[in-house]
C-alpha positions as MATLAB code, in Angstrom:
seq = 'XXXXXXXXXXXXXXXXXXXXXXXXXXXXXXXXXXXXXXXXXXXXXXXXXXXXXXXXXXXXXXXXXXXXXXXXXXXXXXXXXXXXXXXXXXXXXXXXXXXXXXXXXXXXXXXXXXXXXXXXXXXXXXXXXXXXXXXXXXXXXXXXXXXXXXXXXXXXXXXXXXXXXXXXXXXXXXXXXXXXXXXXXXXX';
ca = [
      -4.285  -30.912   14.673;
      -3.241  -33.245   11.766;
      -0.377  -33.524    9.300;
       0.573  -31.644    6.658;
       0.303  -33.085    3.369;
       3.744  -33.105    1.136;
       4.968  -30.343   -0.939;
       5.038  -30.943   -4.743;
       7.933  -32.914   -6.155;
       8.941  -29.967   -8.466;
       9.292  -27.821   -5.373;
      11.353  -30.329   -3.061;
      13.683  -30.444   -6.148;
      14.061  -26.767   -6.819;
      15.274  -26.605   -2.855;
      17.755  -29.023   -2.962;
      19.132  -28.165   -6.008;
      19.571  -24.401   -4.545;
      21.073  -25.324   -1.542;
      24.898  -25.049   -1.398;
      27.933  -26.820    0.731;
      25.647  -30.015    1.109;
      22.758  -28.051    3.009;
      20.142  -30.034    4.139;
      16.725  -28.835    4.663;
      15.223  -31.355    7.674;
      15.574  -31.411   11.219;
      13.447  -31.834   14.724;
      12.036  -28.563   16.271;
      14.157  -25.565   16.428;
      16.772  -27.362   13.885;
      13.971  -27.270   11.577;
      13.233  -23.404   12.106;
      16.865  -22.940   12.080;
      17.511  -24.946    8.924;
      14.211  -23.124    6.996;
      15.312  -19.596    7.840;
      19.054  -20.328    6.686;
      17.787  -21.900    3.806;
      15.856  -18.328    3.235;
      18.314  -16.132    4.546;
      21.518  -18.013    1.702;
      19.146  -18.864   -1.392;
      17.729  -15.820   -2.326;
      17.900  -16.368   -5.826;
      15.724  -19.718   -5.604;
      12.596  -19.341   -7.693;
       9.866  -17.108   -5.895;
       7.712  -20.877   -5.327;
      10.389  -22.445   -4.194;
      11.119  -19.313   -1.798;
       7.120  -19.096   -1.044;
       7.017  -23.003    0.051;
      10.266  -22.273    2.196;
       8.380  -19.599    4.057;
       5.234  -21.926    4.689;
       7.717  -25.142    6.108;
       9.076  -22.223    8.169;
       5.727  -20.944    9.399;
       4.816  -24.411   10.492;
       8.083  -24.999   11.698;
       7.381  -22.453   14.104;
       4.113  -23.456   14.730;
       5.199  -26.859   15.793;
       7.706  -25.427   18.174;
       5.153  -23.050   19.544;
       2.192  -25.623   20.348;
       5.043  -28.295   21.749;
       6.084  -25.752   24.028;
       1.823  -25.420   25.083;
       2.195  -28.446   26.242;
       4.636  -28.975   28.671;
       4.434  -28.276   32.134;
       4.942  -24.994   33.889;
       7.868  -26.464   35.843;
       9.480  -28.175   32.526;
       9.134  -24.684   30.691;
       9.491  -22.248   33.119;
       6.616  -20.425   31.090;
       3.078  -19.206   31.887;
      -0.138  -20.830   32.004;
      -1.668  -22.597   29.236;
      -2.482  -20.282   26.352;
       0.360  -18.074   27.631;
       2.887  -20.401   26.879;
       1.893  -20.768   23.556;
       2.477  -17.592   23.303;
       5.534  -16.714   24.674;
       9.138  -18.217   24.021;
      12.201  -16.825   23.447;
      11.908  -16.885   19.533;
       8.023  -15.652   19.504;
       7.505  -18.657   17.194;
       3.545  -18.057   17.410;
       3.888  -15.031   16.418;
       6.234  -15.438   13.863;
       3.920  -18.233   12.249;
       1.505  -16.117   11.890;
       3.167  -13.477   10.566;
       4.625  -15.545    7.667;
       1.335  -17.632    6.929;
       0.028  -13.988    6.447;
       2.637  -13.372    3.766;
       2.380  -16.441    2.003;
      -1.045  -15.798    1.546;
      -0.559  -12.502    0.108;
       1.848  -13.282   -2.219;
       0.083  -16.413   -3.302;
      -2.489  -14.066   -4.398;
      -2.702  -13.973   -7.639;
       0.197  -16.056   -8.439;
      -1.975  -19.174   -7.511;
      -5.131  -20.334   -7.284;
      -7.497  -19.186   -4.407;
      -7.431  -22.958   -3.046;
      -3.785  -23.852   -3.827;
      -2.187  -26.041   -1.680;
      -0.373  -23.528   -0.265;
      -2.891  -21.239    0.289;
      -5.082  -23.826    2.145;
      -1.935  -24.559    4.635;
      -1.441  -21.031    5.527;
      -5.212  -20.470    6.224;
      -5.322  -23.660    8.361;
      -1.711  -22.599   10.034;
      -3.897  -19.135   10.622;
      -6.555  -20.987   12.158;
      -4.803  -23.468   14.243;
      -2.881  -19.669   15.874;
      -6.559  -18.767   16.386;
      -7.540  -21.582   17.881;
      -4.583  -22.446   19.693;
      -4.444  -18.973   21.551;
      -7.888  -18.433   22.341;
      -8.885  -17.874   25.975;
     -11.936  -19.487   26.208;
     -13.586  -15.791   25.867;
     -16.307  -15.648   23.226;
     -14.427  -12.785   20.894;
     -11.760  -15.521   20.683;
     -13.774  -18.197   20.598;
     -15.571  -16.466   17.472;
     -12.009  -15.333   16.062;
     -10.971  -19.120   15.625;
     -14.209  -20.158   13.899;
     -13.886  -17.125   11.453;
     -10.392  -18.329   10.795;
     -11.600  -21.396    9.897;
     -14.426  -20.208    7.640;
     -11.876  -19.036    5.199;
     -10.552  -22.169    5.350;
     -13.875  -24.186    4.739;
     -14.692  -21.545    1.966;
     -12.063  -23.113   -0.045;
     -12.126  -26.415   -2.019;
      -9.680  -28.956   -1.337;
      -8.537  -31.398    1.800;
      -8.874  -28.910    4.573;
     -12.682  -28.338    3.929;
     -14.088  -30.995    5.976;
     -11.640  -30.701    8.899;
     -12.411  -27.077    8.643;
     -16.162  -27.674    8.841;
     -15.174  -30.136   11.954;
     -13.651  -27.421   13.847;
     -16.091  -24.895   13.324;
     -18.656  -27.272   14.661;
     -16.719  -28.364   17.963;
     -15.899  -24.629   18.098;
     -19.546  -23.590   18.173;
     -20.113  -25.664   21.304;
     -19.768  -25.212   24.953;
     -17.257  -27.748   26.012;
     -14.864  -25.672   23.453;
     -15.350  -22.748   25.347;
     -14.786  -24.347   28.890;
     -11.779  -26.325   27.435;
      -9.728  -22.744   26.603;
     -10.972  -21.103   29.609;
      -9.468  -23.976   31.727;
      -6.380  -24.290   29.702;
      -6.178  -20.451   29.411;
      -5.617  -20.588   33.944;
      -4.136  -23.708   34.317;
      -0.647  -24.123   35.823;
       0.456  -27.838   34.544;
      -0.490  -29.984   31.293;
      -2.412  -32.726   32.546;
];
C-alpha cells in the first residue's frame, strides 16, 4: 500500500527537542506504537502540530501492526480468517488507527489546509482501514472506494494512487479477492 512520505523538518525537530531523559521516537512494530503513545502520553506541552503529527505516526503505527498481523497465518497468529485478523488483536490497532486518523482530520480542520500533508495521510490511512477490512460484499466494497474519493478529491501525491484504487476497486477481481481473503484460513 506504499510508503509514507516524511514529516516536515520543523516537525521532526519540535519532537526531539520535547522529548526528555534521551527519548527516542523510532522503533519496529509495537515498539513504534509503544514509543508514539509515550511520546503523547509525557509531552503534552509540545506544540499542538507537533502533538497532531505524533497522533498520525501513531495511527499508522497501528496500522502497520494491524495489516502485518493480516498476513500471517492462522496457525502463526492464532487469529481468525483473513479480514478478521485484521481486525482483531489484542491492542485493536485497526481500530485504534482509525479512530485517531479521524481526529487528526478534525483537528486539522481549519488549522491547515484541506490538502495538507497531514490531512492527505489520514484520509489515505482511512481508506487503506476501508479497504483493508472489506469482505468482498458490495456495501464494503463501495465503502473503500468512497474512502478513497475523499482522498482523490484532494490535490497533492495521494491523488493518482487514489484514482488507482478506486479503479481496481470498481472491478470484479477486487470483489472476489476480499471475499476469498474474507474465508480463508492461511496466507498463501
Amino acid at each position: 500500500w506504499g510508503k509514507w512520505t516524511g514529516i516536515p523538518s520543523e516537525v521532526n525537530e519540535g519532537m526531539m527537542k520535547t522529548l526528555k531523559d534521551g527519548g527516542v521516537l523510532n522503533g519496529v512494530g509495537a515498539f513504534r506504537v509503544k514509543a508514539y503513545n509515550d511520546f503523547l502520553n509525557k509531552n503534552a506541552d509540545a506544540t499542538p502540530e507537533v502533538r497532531a503529527w505524533a497522533r498520525l505516526l501513531l495511527a499508522e503505527a497501528r496500522l502497520g501492526e494491524a495489516l502485518r498481523r493480516g498476513y500471517v497465518s492462522d496457525k502463526n497468529a492464532s487469529r481468525e480468517k483473513g479480514d478478521r485478523r485484521i481486525r482483531t488483536g489484542s491492542n485493536d490497532d485497526i481500530q485504534k488507527a482509525k479512530k485517531a486518523f479521524e481526529e487528526v482530520i478534525k483537528k486539522v480542520r481549519g488549522n491547515s489546509p484541506e490538502g495538507s500533508d497531514m490531512r492527505q495521510r489520514a484520509l489515505y490511512g482511512l481508506a487503506i482501514i476501508a479497504e483493508a477490512t472489506s469482505s468482498g460484499k458490495d456495501d464494503s466494497i463501495k465503502a473503500a472506494v468512497e474512502a478513497y474519493k475523499k482522498l482523490e478529491a484532494t490535490e497533492g501525491p495521494y491523488q493518482a494512487l487514489a484514482k488507482r484504487r478506486i479503479e481496481a476497486l470498481e472491478k470484479r477481481a477486487a470483489t472476489d479477492f476480499y471475499k476469498w481473503f474474507a474465508e480463508v484460513a492461511e496466507t498463501p
